Coordinates of C-alpha atoms in Angstrom, one line a residue:
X24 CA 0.0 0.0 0.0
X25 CA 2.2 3.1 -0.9
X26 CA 0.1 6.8 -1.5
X27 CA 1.0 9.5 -3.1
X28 CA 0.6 13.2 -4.3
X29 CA -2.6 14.5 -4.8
X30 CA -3.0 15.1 -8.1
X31 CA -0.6 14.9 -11.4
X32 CA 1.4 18.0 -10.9
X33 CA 2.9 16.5 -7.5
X34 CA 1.5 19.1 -5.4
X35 CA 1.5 18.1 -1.2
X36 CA -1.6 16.5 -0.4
X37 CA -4.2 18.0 1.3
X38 CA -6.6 15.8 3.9
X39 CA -9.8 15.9 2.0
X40 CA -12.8 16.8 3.8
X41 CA -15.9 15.1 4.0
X42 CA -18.3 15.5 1.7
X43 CA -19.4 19.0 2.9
X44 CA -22.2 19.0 0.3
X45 CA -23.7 16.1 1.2
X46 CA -23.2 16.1 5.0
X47 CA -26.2 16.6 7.3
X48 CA -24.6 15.9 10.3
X49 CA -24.2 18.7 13.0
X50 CA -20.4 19.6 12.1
X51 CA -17.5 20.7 14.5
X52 CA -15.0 22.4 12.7
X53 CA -11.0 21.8 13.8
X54 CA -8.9 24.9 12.5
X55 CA -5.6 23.5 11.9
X56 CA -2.6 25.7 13.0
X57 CA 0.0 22.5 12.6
X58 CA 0.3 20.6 15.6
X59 CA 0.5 17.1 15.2
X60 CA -2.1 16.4 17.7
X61 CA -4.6 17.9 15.3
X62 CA -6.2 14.8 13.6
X63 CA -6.6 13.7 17.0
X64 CA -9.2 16.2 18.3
X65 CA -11.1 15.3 15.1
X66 CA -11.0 11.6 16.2
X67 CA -11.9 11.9 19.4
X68 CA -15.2 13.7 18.4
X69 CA -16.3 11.4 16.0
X70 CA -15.6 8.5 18.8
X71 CA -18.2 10.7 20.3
X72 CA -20.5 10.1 17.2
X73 CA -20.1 13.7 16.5
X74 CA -19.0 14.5 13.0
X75 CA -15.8 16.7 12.9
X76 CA -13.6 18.2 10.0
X77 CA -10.4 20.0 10.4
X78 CA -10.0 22.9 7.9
X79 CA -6.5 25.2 7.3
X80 CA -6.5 27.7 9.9
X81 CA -6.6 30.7 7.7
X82 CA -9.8 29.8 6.6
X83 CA -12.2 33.1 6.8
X84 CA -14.7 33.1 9.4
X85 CA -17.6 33.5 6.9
X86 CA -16.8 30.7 4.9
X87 CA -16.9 29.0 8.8
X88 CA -20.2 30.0 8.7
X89 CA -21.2 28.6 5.8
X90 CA -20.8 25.4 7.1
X91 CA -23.3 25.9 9.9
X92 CA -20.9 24.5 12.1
X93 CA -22.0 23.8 16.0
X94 CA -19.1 24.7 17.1
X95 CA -14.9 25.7 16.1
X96 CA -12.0 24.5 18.1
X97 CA -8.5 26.0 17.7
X98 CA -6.0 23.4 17.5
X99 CA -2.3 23.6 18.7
X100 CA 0.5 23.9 16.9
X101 CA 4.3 24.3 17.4
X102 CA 4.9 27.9 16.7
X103 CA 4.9 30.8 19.7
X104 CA 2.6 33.4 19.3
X105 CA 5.0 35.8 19.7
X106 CA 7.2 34.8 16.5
X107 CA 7.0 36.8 13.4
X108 CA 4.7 34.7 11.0
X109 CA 3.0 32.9 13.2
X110 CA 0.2 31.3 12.2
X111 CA -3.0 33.2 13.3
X112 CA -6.8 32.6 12.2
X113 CA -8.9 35.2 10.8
X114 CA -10.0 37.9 13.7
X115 CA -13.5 37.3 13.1
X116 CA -13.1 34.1 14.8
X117 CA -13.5 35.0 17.8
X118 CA -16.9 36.7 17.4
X119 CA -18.2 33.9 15.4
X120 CA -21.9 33.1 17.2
X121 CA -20.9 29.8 18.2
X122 CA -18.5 28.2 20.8
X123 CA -15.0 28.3 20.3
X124 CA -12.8 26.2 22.4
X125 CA -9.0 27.0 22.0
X126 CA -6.6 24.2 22.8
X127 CA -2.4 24.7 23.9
X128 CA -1.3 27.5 20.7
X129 CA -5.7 27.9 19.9
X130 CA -5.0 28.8 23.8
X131 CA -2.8 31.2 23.5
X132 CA -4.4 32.7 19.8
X133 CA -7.2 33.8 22.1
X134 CA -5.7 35.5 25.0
X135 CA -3.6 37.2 22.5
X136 CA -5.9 38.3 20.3
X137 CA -8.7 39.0 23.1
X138 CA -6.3 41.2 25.7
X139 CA -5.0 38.8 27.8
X140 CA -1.2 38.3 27.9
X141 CA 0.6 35.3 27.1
X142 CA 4.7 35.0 28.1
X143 CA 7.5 32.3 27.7
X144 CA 7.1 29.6 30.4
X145 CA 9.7 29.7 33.4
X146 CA 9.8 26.0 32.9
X147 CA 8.0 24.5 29.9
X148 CA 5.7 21.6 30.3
X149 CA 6.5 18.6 28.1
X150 CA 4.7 15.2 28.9
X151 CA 2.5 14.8 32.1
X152 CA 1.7 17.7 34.4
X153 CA -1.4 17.8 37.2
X154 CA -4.2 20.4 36.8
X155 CA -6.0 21.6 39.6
X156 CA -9.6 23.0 38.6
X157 CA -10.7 25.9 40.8
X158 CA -14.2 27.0 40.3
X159 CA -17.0 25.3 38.3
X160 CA -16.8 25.5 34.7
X161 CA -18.9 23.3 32.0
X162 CA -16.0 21.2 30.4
X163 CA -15.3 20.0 34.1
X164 CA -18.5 19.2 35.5
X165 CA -18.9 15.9 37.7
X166 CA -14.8 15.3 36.8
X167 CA -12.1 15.2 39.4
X168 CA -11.2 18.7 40.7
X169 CA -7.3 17.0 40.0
X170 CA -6.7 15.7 36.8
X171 CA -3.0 14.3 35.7
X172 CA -3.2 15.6 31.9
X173 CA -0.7 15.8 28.6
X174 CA 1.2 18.8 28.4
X175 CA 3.2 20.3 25.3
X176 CA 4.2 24.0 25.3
X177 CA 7.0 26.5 25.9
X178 CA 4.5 29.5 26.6
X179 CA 2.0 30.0 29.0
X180 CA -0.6 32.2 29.8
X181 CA 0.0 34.6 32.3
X182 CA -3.2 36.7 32.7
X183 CA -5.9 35.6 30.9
X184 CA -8.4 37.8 29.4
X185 CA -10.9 40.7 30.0
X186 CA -14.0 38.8 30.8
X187 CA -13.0 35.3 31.8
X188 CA -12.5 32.9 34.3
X189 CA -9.4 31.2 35.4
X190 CA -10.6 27.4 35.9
X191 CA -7.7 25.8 36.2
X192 CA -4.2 26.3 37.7
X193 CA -1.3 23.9 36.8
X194 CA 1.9 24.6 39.5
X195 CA 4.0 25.7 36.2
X196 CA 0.8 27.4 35.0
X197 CA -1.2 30.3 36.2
X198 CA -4.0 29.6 33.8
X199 CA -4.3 25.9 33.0
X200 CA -8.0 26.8 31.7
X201 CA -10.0 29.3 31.6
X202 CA -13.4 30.4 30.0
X203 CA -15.7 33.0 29.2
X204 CA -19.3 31.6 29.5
X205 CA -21.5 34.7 28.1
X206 CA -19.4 34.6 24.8
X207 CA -19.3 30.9 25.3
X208 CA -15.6 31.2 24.8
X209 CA -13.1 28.0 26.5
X210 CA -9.5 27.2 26.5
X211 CA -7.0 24.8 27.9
X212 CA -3.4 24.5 28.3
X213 CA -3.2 21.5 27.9
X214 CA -4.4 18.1 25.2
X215 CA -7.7 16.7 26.2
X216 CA -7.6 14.4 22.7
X217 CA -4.1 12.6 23.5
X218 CA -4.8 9.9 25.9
X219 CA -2.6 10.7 28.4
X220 CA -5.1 13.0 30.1
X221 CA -7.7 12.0 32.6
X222 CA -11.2 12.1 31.6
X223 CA -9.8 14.3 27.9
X224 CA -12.8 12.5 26.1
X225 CA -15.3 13.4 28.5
X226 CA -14.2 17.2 28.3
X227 CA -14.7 17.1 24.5
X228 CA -17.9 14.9 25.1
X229 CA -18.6 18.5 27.3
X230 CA -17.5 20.8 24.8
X231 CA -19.2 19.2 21.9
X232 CA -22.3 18.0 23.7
X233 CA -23.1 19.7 26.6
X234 CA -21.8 23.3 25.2
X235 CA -22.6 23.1 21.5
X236 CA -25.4 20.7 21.9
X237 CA -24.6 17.9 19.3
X238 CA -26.4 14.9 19.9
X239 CA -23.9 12.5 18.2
X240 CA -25.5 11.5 14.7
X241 CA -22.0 10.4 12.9
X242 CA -21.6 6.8 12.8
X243 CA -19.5 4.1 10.9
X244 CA -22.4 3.3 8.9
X245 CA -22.9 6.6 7.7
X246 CA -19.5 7.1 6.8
X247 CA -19.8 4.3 4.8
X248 CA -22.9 5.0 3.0
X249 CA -21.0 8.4 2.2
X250 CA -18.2 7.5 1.7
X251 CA -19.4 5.1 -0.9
X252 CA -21.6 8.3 -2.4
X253 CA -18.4 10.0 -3.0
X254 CA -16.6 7.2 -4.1
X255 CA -19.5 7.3 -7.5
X256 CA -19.4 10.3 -8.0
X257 CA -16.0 11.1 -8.3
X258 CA -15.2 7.9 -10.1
X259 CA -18.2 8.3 -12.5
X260 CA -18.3 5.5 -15.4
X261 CA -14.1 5.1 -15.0
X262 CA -12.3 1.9 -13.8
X263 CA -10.4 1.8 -10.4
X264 CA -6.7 0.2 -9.9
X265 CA -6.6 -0.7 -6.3
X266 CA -2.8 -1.2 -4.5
X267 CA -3.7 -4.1 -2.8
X268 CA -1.6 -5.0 0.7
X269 CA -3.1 -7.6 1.9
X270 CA -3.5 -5.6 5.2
X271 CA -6.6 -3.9 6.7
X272 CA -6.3 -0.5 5.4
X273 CA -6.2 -1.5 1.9
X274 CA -8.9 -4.3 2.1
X275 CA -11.1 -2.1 3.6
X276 CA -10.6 0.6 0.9
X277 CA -10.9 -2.1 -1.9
X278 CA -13.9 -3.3 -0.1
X279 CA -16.0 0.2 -0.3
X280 CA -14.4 0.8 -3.5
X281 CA -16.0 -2.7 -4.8
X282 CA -19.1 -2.1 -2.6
X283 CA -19.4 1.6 -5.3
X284 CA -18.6 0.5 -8.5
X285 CA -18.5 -3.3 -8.4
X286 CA -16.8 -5.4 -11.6
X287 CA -14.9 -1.9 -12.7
X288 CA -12.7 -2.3 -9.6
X289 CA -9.4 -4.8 -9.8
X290 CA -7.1 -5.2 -7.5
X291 CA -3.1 -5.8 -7.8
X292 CA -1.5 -7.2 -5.0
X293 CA 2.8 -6.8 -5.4
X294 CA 4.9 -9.5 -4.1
X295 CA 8.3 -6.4 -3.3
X296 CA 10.4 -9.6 -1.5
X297 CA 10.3 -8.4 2.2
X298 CA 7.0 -9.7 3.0
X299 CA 5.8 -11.8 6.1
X300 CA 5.9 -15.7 5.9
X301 CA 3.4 -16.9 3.9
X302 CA 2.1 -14.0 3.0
X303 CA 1.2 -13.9 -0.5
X304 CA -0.6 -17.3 -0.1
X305 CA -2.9 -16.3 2.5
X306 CA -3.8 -12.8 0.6
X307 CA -4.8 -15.1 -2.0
X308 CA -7.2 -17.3 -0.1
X309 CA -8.0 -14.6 1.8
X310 CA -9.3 -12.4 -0.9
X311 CA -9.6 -14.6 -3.8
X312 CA -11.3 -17.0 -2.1
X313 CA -13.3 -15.7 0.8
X314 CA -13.7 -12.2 -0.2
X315 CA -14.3 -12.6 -3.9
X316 CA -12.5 -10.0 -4.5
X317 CA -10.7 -9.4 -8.3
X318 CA -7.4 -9.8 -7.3
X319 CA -4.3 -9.8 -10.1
X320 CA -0.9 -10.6 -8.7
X321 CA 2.5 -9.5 -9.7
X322 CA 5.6 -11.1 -8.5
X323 CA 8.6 -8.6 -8.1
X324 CA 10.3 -9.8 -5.6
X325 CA 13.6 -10.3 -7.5
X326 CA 13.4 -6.8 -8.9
X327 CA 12.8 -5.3 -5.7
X328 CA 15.6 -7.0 -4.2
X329 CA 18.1 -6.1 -6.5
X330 CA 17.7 -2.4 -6.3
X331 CA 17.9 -2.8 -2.8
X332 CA 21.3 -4.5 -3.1
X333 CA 24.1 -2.6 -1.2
X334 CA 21.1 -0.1 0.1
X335 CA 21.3 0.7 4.4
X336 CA 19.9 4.4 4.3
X337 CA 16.9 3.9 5.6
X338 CA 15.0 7.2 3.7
X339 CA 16.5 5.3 0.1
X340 CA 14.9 2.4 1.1
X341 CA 11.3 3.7 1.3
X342 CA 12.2 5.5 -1.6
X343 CA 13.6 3.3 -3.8
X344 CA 10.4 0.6 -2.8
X345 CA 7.7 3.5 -3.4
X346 CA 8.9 4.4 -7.1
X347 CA 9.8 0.1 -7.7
X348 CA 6.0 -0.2 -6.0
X349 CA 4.8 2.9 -9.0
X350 CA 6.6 0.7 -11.7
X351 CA 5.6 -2.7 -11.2
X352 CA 1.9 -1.4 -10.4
X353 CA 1.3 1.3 -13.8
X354 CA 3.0 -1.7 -15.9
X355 CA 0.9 -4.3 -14.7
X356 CA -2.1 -2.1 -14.7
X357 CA -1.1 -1.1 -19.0
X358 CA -1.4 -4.6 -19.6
X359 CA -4.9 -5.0 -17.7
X360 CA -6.0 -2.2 -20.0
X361 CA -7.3 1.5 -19.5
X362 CA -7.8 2.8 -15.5
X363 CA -8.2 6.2 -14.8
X364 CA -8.0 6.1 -11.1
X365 CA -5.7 4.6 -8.2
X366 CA -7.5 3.1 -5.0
X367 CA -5.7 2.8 -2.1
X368 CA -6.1 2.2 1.9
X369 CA -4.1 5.4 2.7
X370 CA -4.3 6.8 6.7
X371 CA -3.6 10.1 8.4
X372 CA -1.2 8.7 10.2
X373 CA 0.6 8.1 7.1
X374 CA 0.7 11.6 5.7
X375 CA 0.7 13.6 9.1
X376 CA 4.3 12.2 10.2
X377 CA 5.6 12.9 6.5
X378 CA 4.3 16.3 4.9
X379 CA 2.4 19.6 5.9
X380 CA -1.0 18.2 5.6
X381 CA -3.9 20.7 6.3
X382 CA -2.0 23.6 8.5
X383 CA 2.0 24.4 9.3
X384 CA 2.8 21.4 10.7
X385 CA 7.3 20.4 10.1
X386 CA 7.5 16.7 9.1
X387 CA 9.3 14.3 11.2
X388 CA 10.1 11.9 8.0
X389 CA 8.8 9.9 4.7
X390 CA 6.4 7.8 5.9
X391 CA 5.9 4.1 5.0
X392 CA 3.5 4.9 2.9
X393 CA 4.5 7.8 1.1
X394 CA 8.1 7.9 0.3
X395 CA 9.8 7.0 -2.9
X396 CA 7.0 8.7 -5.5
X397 CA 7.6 10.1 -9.0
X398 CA 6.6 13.2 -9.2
X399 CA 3.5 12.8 -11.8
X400 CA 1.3 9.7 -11.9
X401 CA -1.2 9.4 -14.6
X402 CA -3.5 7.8 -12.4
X403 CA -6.5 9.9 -10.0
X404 CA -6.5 8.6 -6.5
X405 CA -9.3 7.0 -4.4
X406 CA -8.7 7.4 -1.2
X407 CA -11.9 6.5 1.0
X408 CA -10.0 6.2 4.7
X409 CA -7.2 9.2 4.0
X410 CA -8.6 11.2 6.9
X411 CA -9.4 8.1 9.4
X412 CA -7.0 6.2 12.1
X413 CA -6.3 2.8 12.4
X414 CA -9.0 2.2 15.0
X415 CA -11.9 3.7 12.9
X416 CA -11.0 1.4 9.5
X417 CA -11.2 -1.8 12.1
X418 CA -14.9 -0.4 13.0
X419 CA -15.6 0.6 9.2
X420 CA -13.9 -3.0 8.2
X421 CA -16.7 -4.5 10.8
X422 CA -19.6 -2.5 9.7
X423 CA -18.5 -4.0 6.4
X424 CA -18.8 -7.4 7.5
X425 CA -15.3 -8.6 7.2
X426 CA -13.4 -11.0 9.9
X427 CA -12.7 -9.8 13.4
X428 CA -9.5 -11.4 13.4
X429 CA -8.6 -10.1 10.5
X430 CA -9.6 -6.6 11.5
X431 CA -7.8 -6.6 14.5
X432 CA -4.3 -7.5 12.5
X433 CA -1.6 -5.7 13.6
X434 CA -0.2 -2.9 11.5
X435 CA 2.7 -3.8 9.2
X436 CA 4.5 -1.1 7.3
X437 CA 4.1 -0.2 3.4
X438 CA 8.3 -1.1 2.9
X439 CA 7.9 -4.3 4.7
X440 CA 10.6 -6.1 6.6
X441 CA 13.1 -3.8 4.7
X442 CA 12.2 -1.2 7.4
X443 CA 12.9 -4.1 10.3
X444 CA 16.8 -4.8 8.8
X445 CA 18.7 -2.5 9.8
X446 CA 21.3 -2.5 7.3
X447 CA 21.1 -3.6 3.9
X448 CA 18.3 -5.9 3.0
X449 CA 19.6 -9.6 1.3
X450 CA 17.9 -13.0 0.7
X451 CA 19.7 -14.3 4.0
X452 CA 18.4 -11.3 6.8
X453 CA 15.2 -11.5 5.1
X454 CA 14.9 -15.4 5.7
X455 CA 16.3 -14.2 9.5
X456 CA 13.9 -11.9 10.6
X457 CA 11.1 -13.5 8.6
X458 CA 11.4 -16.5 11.0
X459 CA 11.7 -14.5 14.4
X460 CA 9.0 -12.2 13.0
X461 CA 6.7 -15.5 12.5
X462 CA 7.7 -16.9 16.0
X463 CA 7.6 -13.4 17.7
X464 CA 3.8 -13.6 16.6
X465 CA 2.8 -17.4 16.9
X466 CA 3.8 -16.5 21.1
X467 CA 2.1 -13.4 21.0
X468 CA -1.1 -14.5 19.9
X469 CA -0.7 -17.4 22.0
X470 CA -0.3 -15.9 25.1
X471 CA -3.3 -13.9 24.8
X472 CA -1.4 -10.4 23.8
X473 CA -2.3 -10.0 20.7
X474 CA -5.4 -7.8 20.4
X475 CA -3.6 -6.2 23.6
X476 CA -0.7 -4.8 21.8
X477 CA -0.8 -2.2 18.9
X478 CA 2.5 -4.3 16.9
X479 CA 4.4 -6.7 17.7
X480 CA 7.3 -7.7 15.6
X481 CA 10.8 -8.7 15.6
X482 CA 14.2 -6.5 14.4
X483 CA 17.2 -7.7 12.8
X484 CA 20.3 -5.6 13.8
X485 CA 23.6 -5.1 11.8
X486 CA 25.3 -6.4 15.4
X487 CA 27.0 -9.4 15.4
X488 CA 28.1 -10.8 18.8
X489 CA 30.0 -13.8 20.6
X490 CA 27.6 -17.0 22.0
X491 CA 27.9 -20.4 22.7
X492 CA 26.1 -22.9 21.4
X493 CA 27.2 -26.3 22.6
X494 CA 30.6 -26.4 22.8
X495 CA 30.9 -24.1 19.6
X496 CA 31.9 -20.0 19.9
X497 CA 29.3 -18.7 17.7
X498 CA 29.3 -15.2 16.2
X499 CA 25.9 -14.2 15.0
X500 CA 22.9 -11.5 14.4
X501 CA 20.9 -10.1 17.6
X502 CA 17.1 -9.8 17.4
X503 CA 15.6 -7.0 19.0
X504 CA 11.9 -7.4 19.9
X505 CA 9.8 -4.6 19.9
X506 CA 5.7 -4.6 21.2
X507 CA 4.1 -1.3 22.2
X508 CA 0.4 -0.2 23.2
X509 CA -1.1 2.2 21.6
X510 CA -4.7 4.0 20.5
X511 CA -3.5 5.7 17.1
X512 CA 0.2 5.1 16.4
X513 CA 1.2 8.9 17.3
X514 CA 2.1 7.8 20.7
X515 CA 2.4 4.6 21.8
X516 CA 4.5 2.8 24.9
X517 CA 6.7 -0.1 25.1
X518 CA 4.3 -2.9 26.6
X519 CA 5.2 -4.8 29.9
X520 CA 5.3 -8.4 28.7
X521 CA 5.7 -11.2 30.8
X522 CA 9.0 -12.4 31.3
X523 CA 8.1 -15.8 30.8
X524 CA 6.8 -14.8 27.7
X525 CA 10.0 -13.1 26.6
X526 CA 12.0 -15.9 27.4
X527 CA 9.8 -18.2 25.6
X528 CA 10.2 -16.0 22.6
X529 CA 14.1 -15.5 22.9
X530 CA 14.6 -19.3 23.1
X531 CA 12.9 -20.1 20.3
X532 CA 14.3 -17.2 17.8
X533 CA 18.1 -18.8 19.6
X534 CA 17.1 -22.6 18.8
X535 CA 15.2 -22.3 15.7
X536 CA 16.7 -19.3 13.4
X537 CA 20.0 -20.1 13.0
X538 CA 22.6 -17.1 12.4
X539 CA 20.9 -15.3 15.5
X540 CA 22.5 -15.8 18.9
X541 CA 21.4 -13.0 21.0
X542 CA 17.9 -11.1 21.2
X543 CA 17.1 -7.7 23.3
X544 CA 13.9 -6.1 24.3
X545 CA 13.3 -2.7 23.4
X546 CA 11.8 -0.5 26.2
X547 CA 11.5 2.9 24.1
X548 CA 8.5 5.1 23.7
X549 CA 7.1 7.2 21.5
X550 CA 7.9 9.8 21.0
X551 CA 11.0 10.2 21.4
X552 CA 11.5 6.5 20.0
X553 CA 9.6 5.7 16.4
X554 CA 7.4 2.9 16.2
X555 CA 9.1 1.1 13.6
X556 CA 13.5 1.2 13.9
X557 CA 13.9 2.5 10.4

């Protein structure tokens, strides 16, 4: 499943919104001002069953109003308001006749722009941090008058603004939250969408229910009755290529793509040579057999090897497996005949950790799934689940009717086990880590961690140590194993396993791969740590 640019001149994709036309639902809008937390507020609102759209930040406040929308929230973002060029919404924001709720930088936006005064923190607050609310205040009724919450942000509010109410008080923060109830005006500090903070849902469930009175109309099956509407329509009479994975994300897109236009769908599904075990044969029975689906395979493995050969930057990896992906894909699709238009099971996730997306946000790196593109494609893309997360294409994929198990697979990323060799990927390492990697999972799911763990995988490092094995000095690869918890993939920790677990799993990858003598745990978190190692 690789993604890529928007439209045929290359330009940086853009999350598309919802079908604004065609969307009844009562709408909260998300101005984006970069942070990467955004997409996150979004999500949490429509776990709420409240439909939700994030829109650039310098969007005017009329065409805001257009929208009808029952309420804005300012997002955060990773500028200071008191840098030249920060970005700042349009004034008329603030007198918009709805509520606005300002979150971290939408905090600070609005004591700025209303007379309040906002200052560099004495200590800036970066992780957890305790809130202490003061007085009562609508986002905080029948919550914990001490809440541990997610902090992110070098400024602070120092006096908040004529008119409001200081609700909260952090011990780095004068004003943790504050509000202005006759202009229906709120703000925090702090990230009630990351789930680090206490009760953060149920102060957007207060924001978006209690103070803008949505009654939570969104679900997954509308989203899939409109997302199958726009799907039509912007497809018309043409015939749809689909990058097919064999993952969850692109059988869920292929499965709403199919579900809209039927026989003019057909799937490809590359073999690139740094897949699973047995992978290619169960996406065949899988989707061939049980799904129906019109599935075409190409076998590449051989080319995709050898222009990896001699490769260990990990950014010309993705790279050089996006633009192989691109190749093997448009020829096998010329020889299948005429398609206008490029399905594909692409995530936010995927573009928010790689490009500006919607507002300023910097990007951390190419993603899995969106490295390694030419700049022009002849095809259009389709892509129905762009602006979802992992979690909500597992309840789309179940409104759809597919396999629990299958929907709860773990993620696995677009370059393969080419992102889990450290080092230059060969026939050998890949035989390596495929075996851990198969026996890292056959324990997990055993033991009864599967569903429990966001990914679980194994890691072959260019480290080779001393062992012994018998009476033999051995000199071999190390395993790392790496299994985090996580809601989204933006954050996620390292998971507690069992020891006995552990050890099961190191004595097995020792006994039964041979070349590896030594594996480690990893006990790194996002951030700082990536998910993936490369």
């Amino acid at each position: 499943m690789i993604a890529g640019p928007s439209d045929a001149g290359g330009t940086t994709p853009r999350i598309p919104s919802f079908p604004s036309a065609r969307v009844s639902h009562q709408t909260i809008l998300v101005l984006d001002f970069g942070s990467q937390y955004t997409q996150l507020i979004a999500r949490r609102l429509r776990e709420l069953n409240v439909y939700s759209e994030i829109v650039p930040f310098d969007t005017p406040a009329a065409r805001l109003l257009e929208r009808r929308p029952a309420g804005v929230v300012l997002s955060g973002g990773p500028r200071s308001v008191s840098e030249a060029g920060a970005p700042r919404p349009d004034p008329a924001v603030y007198d918009l006749p709805v509520p606005v709720l300002g979150i971290c930088y939408g905090m600070q936006l609005m004591t700025d722009a209303l007379g309040g005064t906002v200052a560099p923190a004495p200590q800036r607050e970066y992780g957890h941090a305790a809130i202490a609310v003061q007085v009562p205040a609508p986002l905080f009724t029948d919550l914990p008058h001490s809440l541990r919450v997610w902090a992110s942000h070098g400024d602070l509010v120092q006096a908040a603004p004529p008119g409001f109410t200081v609700v909260a008080t952090s011990a780095n923060a004068p004003v943790a939250a504050m509000q202005h109830e006759a202009r229906r005006r709120y703000a925090l500090l702090f990230h009630p969408e990351v789930a680090h903070t206490e009760h953060g849902t149920e102060i957007l469930r207060r924001f978006a229910c209690g103070v803008c009175g949505c009654r939570g109309d969104w679900t997954m099956t509308s989203f899939v009755e409109e997302t199958v509407e726009r799907i039509r329509a912007q497809v018309g009479d043409g015939r749809v290529l689909c990058g097919l994975s064999g993952g969850v994300d692109s059988t869920v897109a292929a499965v709403l793509v199919h579900r809209a236009i039927g026989d003019r769908l057909t799937c490809v599904f590359v073999d690139n040579g740094v897949l699973r075990q047995d992978e290619a044969a169960q996406v065949r029975q899988r989707f061939v057999e049980r799904l129906r689906l019109p599935v075409v395979f190409a076998d590449a493995s051989a080319l995709f090897l050898d222009r990896l050969s001699g490769v260990t930057d990990p950014e010309r990896k993705r790279k050089i497996i996006g633009a192989t992906f691109i190749e093997v894909f448009e020829a096998r699709a010329t020889e299948l005949g005429r398609f206008a238009f490029l399905a594909q099971g692409t995530l936010y996730p995927d573009v928010i950790e790689s490009v500006s997306v919607v507002g300023p946000s910097a990007a951390i790196k190419s993603h899995h799934n969106v490295g390694g593109l030419p700049e022009h494609m002849r095809f259009q893309l389709v892509e129905p689940l762009r602006a979802l997360f992992k979690d909500e294409v597992r309840r789309v994929g179940l409104e759809l009717g597919l396999d629990e198990d299958f929907v709860w697979r773990q993620p696995f990323p677009g370059p393969g086990l080419a992102v889990r060799i450290l080092g230059e990927v060969t026939a050998p390492r890949l035989s390596l880590v495929r075996q851990a990697d198969a026996i890292v999972a056959e324990e997990i799911r055993r033991h009864g961690w599967y569903r429990r763990l966001w990914q679980s995988f194994a890691v072959l490092l260019p480290v080779q140590s001393v062992g012994v094995m018998g009476d033999e000095r051995t000199y071999e690869y190390t395993i790392a194993l790496r299994a985090v918890e996580s809601r989204d993939g933006m954050t996620a920790d390292w998971a507690r396993l069992p020891h006995e677990l552990l050890a099961t799993i190191s004595s097995r990858i020792v006994n039964e791969v041979k070349g590896v003598n030594r594996v480690v745990y990893d006990v790194s978190s996002k951030p700082p740590s990536t998910i993936e190692w490369e």
